[in-house]
Tab-separated table of C-alpha atoms in Angstrom:
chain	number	residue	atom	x	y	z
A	1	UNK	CA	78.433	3.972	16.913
A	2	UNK	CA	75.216	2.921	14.900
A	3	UNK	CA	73.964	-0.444	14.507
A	4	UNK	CA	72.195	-1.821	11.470
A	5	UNK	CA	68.314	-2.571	11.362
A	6	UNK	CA	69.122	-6.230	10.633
A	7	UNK	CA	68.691	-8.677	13.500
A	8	UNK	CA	68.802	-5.551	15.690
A	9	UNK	CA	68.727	-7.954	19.126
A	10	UNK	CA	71.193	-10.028	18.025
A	11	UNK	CA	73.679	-6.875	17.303
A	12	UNK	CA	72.990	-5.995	20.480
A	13	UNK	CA	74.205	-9.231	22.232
A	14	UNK	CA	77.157	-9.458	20.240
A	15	UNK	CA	78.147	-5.869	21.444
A	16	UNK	CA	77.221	-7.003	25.030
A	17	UNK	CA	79.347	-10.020	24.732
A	18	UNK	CA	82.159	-8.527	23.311
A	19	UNK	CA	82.434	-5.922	26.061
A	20	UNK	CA	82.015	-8.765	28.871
A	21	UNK	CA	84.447	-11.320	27.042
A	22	UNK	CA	87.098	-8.394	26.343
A	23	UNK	CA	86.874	-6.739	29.986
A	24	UNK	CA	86.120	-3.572	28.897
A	25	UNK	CA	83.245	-4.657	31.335
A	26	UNK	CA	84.534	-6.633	34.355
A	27	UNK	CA	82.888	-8.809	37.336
A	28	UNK	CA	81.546	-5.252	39.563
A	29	UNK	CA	81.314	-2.619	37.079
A	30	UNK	CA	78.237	-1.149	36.223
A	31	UNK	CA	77.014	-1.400	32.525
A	32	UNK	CA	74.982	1.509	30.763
A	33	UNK	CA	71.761	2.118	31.183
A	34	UNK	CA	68.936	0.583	28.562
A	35	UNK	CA	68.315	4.705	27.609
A	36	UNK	CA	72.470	5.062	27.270
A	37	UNK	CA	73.003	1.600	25.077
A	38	UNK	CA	70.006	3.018	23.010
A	39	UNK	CA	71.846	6.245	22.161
A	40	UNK	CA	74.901	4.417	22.047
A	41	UNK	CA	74.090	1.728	19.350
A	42	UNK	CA	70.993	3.500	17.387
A	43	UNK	CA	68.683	0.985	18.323
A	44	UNK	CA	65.133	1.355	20.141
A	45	UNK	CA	65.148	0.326	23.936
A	46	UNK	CA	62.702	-2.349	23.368
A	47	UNK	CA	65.713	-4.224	21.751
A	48	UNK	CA	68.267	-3.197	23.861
A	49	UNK	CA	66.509	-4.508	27.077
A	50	UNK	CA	65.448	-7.741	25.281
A	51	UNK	CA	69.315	-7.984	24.791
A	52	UNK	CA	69.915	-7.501	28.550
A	53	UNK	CA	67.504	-9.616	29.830
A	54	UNK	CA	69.566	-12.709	27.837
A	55	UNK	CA	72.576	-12.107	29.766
A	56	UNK	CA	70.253	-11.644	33.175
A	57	UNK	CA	68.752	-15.180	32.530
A	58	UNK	CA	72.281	-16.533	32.150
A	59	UNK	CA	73.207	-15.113	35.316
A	60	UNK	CA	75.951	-12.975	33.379
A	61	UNK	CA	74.432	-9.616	34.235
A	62	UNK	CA	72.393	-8.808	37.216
A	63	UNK	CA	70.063	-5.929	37.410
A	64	UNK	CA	69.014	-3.679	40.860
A	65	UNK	CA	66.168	-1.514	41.147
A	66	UNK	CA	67.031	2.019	41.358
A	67	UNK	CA	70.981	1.078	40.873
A	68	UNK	CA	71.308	-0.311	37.503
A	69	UNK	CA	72.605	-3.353	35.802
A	70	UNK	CA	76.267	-4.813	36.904
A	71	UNK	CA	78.489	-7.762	35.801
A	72	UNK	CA	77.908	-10.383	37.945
A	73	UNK	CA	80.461	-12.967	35.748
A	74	UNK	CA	81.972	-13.826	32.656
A	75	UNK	CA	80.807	-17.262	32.102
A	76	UNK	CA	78.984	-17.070	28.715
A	77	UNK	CA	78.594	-20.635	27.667
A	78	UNK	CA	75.036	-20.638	28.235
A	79	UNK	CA	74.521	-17.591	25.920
A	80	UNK	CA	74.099	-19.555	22.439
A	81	UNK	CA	70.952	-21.256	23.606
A	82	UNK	CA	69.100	-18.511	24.458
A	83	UNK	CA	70.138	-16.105	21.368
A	84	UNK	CA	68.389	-18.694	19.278
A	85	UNK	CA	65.486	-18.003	21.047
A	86	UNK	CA	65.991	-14.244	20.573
A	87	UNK	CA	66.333	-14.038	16.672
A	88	UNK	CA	62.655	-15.942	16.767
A	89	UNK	CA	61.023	-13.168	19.011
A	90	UNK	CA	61.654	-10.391	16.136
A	91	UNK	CA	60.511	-6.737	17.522
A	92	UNK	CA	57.812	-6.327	14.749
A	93	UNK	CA	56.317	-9.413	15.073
A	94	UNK	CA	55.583	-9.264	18.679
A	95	UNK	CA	54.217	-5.436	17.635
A	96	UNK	CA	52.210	-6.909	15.274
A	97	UNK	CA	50.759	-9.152	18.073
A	98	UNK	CA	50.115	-6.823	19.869
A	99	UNK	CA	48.429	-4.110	17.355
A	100	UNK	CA	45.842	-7.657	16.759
A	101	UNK	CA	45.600	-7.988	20.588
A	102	UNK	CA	44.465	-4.374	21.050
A	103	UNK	CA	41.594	-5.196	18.538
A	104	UNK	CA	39.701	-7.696	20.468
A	105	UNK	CA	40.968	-7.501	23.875
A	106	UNK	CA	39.416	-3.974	25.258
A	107	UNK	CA	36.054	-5.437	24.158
A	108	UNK	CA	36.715	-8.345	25.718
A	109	UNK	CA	37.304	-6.201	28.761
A	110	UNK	CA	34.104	-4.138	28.294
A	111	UNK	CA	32.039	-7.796	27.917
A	112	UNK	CA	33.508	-9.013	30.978
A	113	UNK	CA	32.809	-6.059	33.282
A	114	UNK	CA	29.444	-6.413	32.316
A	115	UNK	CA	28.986	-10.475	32.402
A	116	UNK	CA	32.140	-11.895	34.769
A	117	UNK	CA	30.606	-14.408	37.555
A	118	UNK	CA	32.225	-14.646	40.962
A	119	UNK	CA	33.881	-17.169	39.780
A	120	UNK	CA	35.399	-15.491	36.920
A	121	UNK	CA	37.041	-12.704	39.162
A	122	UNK	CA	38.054	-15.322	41.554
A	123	UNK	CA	40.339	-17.051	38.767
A	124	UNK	CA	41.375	-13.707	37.469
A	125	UNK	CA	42.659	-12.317	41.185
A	126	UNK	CA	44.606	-16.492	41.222
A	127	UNK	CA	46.428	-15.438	38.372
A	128	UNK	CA	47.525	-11.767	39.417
A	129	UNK	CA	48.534	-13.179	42.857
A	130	UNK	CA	50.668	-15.745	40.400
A	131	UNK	CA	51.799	-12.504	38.653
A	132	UNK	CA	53.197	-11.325	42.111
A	133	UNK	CA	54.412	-14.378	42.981
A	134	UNK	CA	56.586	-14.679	40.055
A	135	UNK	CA	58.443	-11.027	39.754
A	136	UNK	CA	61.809	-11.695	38.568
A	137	UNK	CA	61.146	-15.258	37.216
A	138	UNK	CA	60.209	-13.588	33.642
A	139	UNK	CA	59.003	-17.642	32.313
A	140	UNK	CA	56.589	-17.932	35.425
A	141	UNK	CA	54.972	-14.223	35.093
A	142	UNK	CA	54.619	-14.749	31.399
A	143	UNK	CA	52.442	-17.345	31.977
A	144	UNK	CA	50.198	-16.384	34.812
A	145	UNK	CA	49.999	-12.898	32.478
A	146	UNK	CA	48.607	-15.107	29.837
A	147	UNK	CA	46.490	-17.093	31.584
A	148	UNK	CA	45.014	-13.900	33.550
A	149	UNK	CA	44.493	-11.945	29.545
A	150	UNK	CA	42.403	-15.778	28.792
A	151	UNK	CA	40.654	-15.769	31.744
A	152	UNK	CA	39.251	-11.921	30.834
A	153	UNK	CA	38.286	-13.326	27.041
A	154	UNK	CA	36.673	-16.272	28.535
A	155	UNK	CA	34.836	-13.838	31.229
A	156	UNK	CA	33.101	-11.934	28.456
A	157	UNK	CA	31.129	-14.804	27.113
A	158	UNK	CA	32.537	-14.472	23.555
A	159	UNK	CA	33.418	-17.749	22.454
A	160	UNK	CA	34.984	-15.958	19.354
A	161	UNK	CA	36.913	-13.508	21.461
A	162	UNK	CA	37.956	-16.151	23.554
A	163	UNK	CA	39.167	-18.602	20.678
A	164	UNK	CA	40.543	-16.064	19.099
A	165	UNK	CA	42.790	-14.809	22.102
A	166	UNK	CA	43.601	-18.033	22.625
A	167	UNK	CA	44.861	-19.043	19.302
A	168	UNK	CA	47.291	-16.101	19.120
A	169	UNK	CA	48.924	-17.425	22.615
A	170	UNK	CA	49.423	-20.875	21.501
A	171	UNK	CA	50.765	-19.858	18.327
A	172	UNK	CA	53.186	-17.244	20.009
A	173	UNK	CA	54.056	-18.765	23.442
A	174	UNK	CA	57.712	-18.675	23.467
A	175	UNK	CA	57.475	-15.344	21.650
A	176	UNK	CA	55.500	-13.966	24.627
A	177	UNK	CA	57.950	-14.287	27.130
A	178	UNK	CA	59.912	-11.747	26.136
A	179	UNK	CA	57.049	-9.062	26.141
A	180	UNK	CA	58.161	-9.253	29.570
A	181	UNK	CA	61.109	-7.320	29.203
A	182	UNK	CA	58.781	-4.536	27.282
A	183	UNK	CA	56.523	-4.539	29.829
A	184	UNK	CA	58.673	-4.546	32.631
A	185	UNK	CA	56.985	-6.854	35.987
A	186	UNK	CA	55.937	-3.203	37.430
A	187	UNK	CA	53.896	-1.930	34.845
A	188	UNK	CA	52.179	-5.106	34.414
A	189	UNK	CA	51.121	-5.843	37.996
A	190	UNK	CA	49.693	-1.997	37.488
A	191	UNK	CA	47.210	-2.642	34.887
A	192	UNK	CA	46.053	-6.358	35.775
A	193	UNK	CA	45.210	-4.769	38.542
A	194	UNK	CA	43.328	-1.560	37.869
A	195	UNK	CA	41.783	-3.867	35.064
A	196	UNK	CA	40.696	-6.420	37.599
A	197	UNK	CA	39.315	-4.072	39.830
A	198	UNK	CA	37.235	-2.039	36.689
A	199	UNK	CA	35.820	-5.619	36.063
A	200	UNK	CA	35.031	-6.803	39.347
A	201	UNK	CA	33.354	-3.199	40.304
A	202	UNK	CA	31.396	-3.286	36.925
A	203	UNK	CA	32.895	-0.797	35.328
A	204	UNK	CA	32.792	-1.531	31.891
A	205	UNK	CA	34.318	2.035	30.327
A	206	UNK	CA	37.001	2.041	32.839
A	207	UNK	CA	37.928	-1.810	31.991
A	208	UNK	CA	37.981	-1.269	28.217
A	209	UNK	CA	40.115	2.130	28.621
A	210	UNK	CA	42.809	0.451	31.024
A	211	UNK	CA	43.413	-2.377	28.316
A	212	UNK	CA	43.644	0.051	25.708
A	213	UNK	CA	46.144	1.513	27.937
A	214	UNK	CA	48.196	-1.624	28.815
A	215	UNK	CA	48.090	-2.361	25.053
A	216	UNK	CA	49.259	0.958	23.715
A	217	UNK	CA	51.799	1.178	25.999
A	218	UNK	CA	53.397	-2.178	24.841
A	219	UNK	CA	53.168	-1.205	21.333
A	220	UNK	CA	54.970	2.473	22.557
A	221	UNK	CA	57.661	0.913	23.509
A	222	UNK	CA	58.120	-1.747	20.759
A	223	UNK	CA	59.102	1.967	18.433
């Protein structure tokens, strides 16, 4: 079964909801995987795990490390708000984002490893410990992630780095959030903190090569 490339996500909740609404999913059962619905549908995994992560926010699915994700209920009259927010945060806009983002931010990176004060670091470990604090809560992280990526721009002394950075966040925000789900909370606790740690030990090749890294990744997945 192949899905069209129009509104990809929103194909994917509507196959999602149909299986939930006409129990061919039911309250226990285990759905497929994110690498199964991708074969299954045609689609990349980027947008079938931004599709998932709707129904986890509404509490209709619920997803276990190392298990999978299950049916936790059938109550789907929260589902309409949220899909309006989906058809906004288009796949190859947020790549697009994030191609710009891998422009300036490894320089950024490689400024700050070289010119971050003590009190820099100290704001940029706050917002990976918010990070932590905030696994599973996909609004929270999203924020403390974008606060930590500011905090580097601001660190290299760039004002046009900075304002730059700063202007694609503001104009994005709600968009952002779901980079979440393409990032996973794993994988981004990972390279805040191999990038914090380049920066704070002065490592300046090292800082630059792990936000390359983080970037690419991102974009990887958005295929």
């Amino acid at each position: 079964m192949k899905i069209m490339r129009l509104s990809v996500v929103q194909q994917v909740i509507e196959y999602i909801r149909k299986c939930v609404e006409d129990g061919s999913w039911k309250v226990g059962d285990k759905i497929p995987s994110e690498h199964e619905l991708t074969e299954l549908l045609g689609v990349s995994r980027a947008s079938a795990r931004v599709a998932i992560q709707q129904f986890i926010a509404i509490g209709v699915l619920e997803s276990f490390h190392g298990k999978g994700t299950f049916v936790r209920n059938k109550d789907l009259t929260a589902l309409g708000k949220k899909e309006s927010r989906i058809t906004r945060a288009d796949c190859d806009d947020l790549k697009k984002v994030l191609e710009f983002r891998k422009l300036i931010e490894p320089e950024g990176c490689n400024l700050a490893a070289q010119f971050a004060s003590e009190e820099d670091s100290e704001e940029l470990k706050l917002h990976l410990e918010g990070m932590k604090t905030n696994i599973g809560n996909p609004v929270g992280f999203m924020k403390e992630d974008v606060q930590f990526h500011e905090a580097i721009a601001k660190a290299s002394k760039n004002h046009l780095i900075y304002k730059s950075l700063k202007q694609v966040f503001d104009t994005t925000e709600k968009d952002h959030t779901y980079l979440v789900d393409v990032f996973g909370f794993k994988d981004g606790i990972y390279y805040h903190t191999v990038i914090l740690k380049a920066i704070m030990e002065k490592d300046a090749k090292n800082a630059r090569k792990y936000m390359i890294e983080h970037l690419q990744q991102a974009i990887d997945r958005m295929e």
